[in-house]
Tab-separated table of C-alpha atoms and ligand atoms in Angstrom:
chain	number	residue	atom	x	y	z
A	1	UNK	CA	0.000	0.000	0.000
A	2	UNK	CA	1.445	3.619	-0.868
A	3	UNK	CA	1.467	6.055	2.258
A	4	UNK	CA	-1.307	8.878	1.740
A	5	UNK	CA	-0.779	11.907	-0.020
A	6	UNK	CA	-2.987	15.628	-0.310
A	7	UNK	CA	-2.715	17.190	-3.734
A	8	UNK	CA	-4.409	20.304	-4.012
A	9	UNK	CA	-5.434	21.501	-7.557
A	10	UNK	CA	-6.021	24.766	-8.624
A	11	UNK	CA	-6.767	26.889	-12.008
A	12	UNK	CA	-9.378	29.657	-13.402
A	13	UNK	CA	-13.021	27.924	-14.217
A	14	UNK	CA	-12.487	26.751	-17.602
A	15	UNK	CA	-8.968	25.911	-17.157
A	16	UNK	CA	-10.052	21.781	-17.740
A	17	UNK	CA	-9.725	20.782	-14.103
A	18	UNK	CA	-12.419	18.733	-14.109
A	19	UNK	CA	-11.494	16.637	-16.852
A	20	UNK	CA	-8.037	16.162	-16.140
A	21	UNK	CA	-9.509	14.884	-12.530
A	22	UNK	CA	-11.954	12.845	-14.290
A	23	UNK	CA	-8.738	11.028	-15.888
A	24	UNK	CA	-6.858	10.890	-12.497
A	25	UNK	CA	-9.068	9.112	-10.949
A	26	UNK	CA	-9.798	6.610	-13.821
A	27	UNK	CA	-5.969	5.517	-13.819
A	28	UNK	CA	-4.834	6.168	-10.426
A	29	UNK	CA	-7.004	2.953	-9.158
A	30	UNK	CA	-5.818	4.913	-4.890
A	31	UNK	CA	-7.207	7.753	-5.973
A	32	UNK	CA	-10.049	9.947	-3.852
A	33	UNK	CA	-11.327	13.225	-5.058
A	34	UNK	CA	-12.972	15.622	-2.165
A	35	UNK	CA	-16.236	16.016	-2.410
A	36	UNK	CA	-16.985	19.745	-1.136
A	37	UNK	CA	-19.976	21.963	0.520
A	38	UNK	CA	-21.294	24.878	-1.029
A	39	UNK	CA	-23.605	27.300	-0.886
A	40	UNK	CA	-24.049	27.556	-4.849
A	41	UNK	CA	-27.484	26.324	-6.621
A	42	UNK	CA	-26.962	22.920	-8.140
A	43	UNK	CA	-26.725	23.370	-12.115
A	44	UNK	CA	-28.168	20.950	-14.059
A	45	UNK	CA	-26.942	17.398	-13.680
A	46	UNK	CA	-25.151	18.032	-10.430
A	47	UNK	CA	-25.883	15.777	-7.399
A	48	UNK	CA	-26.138	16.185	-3.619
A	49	UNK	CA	-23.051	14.011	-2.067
A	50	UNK	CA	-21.177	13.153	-5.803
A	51	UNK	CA	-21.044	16.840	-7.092
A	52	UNK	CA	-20.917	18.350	-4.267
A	53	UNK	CA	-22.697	18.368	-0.679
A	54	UNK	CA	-25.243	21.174	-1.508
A	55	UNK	CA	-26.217	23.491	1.806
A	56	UNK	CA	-28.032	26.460	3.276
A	57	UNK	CA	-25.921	29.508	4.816
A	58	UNK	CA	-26.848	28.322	8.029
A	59	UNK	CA	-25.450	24.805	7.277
A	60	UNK	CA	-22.160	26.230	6.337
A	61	UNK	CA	-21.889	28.514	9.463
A	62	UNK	CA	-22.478	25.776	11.660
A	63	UNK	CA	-19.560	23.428	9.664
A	64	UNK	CA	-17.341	26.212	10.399
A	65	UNK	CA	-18.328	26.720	14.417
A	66	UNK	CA	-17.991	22.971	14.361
A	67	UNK	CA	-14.645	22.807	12.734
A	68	UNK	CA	-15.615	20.556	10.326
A	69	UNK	CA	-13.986	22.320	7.371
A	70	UNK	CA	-10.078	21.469	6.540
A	71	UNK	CA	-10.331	25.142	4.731
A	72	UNK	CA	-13.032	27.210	3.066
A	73	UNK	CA	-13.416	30.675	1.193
A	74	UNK	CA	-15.819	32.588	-0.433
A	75	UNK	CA	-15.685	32.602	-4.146
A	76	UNK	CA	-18.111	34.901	-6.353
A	77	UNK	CA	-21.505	34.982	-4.198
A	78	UNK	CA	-20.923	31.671	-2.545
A	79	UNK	CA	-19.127	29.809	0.039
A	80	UNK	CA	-17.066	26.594	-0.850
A	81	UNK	CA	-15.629	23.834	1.733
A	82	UNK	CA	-13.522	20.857	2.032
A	83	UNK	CA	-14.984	18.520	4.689
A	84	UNK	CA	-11.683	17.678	7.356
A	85	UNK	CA	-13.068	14.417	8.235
A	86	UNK	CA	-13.404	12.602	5.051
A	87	UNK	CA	-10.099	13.985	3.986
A	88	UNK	CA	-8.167	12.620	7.004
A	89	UNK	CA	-9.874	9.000	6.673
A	90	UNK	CA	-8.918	8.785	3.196
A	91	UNK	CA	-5.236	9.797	3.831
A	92	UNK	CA	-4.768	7.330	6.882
A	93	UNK	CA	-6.074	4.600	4.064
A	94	UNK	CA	-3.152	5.220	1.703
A	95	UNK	CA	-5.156	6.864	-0.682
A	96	UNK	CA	-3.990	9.771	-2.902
A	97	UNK	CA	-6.158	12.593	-2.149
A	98	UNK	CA	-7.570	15.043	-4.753
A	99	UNK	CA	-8.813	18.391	-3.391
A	100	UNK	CA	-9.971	20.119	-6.418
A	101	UNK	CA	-10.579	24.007	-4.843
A	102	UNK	CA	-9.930	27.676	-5.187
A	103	UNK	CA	-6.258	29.331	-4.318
A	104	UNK	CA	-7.466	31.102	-0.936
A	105	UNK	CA	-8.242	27.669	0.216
A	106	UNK	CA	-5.873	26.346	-1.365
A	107	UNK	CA	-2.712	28.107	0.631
A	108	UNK	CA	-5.065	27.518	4.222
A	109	UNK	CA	-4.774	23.608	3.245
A	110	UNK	CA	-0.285	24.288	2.713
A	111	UNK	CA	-0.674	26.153	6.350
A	112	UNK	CA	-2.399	23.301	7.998
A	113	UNK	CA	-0.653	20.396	6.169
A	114	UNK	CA	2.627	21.425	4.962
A	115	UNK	CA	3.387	18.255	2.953
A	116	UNK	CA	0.673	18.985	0.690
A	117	UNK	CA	1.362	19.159	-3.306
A	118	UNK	CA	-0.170	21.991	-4.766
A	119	UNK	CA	-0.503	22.108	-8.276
A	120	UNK	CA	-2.119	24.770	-11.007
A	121	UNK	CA	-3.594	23.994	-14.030
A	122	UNK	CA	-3.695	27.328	-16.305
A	123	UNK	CA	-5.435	27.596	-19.457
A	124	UNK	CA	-3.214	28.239	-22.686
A	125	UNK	CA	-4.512	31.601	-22.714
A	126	UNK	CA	-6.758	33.932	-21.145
A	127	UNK	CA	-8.480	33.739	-24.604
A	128	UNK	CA	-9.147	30.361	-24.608
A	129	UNK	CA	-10.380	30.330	-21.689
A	130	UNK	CA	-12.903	32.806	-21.902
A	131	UNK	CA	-14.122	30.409	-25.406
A	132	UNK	CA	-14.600	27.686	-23.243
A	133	UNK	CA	-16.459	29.532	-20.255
A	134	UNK	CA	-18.815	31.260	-23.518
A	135	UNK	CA	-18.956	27.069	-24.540
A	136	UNK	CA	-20.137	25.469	-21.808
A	137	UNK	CA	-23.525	27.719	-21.919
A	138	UNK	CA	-24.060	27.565	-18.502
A	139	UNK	CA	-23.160	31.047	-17.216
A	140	UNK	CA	-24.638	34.299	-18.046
A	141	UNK	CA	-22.458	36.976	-19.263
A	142	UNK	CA	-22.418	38.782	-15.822
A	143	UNK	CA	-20.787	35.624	-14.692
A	144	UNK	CA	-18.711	34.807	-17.107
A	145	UNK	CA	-17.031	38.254	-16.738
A	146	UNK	CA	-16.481	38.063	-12.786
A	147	UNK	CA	-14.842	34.820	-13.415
A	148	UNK	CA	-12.892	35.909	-15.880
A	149	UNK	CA	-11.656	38.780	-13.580
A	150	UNK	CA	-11.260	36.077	-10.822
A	151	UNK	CA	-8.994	34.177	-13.024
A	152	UNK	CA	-6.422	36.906	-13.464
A	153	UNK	CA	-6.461	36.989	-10.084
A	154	UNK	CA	-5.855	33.408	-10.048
A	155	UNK	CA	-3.191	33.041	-12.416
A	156	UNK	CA	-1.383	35.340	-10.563
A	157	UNK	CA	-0.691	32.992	-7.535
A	158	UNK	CA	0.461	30.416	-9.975
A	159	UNK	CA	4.069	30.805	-9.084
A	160	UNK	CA	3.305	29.812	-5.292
A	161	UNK	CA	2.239	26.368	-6.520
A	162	UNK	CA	4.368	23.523	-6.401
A	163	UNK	CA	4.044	22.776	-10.381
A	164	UNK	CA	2.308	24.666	-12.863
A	165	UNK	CA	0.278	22.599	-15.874
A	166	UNK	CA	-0.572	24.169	-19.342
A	167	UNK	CA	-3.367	22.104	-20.006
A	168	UNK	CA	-3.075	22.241	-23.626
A	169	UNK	CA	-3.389	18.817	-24.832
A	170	UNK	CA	-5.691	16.562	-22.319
A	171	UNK	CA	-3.692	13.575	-22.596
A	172	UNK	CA	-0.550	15.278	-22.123
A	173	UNK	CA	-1.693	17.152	-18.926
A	174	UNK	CA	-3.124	13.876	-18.158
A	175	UNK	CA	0.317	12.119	-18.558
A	176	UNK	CA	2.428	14.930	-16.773
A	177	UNK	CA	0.131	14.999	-13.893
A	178	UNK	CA	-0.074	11.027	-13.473
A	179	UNK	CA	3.675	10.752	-13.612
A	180	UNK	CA	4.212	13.745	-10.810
A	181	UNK	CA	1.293	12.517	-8.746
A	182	UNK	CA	3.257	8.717	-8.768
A	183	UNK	CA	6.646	10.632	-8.255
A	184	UNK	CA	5.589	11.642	-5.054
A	185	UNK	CA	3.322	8.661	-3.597
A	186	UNK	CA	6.670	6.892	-4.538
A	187	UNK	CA	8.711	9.068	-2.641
A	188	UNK	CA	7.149	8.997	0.529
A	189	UNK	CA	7.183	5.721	0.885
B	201	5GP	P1	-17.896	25.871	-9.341
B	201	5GP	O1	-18.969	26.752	-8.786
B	201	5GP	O2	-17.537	26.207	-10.763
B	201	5GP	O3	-18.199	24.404	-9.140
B	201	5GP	O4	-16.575	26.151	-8.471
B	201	5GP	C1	-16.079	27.440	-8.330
B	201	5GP	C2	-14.696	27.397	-7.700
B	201	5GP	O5	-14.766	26.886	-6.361
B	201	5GP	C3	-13.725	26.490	-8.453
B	201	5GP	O6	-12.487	27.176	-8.596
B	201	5GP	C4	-13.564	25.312	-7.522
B	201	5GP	O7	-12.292	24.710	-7.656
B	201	5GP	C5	-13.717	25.977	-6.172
B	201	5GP	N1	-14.057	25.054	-5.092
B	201	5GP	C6	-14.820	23.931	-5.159
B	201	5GP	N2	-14.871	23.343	-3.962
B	201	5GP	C7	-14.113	24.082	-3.119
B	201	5GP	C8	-13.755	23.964	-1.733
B	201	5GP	O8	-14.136	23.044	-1.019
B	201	5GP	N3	-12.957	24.941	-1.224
B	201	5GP	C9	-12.500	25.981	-1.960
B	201	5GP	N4	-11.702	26.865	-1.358
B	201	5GP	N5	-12.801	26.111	-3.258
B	201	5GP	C10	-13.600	25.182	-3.828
């Protein structure tokens, strides 16, 4: 069994960090991807407890009195969380970890658990990423505009990450972030 290990992995909405999760966790057979609370709506297709855990303001204050949040932060009009509990039981399994979350929470999760591997996954241009938020259709243009704003914001914590990922070409951000994920499980052995 491989010791446990918390990756943490950023990039602007749009920048493919879904899909390149997606991939992880269909090759890396120890993989566990977070599954967060948030204040947001659902969008279509999204499910309590796979998507994410979907709650009311007051829900999320009382996860915070409780302390049951590893890290949170507020991003656009809503809160987003990672759940400590499931994250720590996962870890003490062996199992790589996959906390896919914003940079504010991202840098709280570093403070708390300094042997954490953050990595960013940036868009090959602002551009492009701004097509693929326009292609997804689910975001109105108010939206689409605050996130793009929040993404130059974004990028420009990318040098505090551990490794930073172009994600040009799926399968070779796939491949690059299999073989650094596997670098490290390896090493702390
Ligand atoms: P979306 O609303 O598009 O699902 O997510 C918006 C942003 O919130 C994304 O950058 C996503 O990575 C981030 N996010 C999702 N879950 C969490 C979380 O638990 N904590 C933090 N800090 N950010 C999160």
């Amino acid at each position: 069994m491989r010791h446990g290990n918390l990756f943490v992995i950023s990039g602007p909405s749009g920048a493919g960090k879904g899909t390149l999760v997606a991939q992880l966790l269909s090759e890396l057979p120890d993989a566990w991807l977070s599954v967060s609370a948030t204040t947001r709506k659902p969008r279509p297709g999204e499910e309590h407890g796979k998507h994410y855990f979907f709650v009311s303001d007051e829900e999320f204050d009382d996860l915070i009195a409780s302390d049951g949040l590893l890290e949170w932060a507020q991003y656009g009009s809503n809160r987003y969380g990672t759940p400590r509990a499931s994250v720590e039981e996962h870890m003490a399994l062996g199992q790589q970890v996959l906390l896919e979350i914003e940079v504010q929470g991202a840098f709280q999760v570093k403070e708390k658990i300094p042997s954490a591997c953050l990595i960013f996954i940036e868009p090959p241009s602002l551009e492009e990423l701004e097509n693929r938020l326009r292609g997804r259709g689910t975001e109105n243009e108010e939206v689409i505009q605050e996130r793009m704003r929040t993404a130059r914001v974004e990028l420009s914590h990318k040098m505090e990450y551990d490794i930073q990922l172009v994600n040009d070409s799926l399968p070779e951000a796939t491949r690059q972030l299999l073989d650094f994920i596997n670098q490290k499980a390896e090493q702390a052995q």
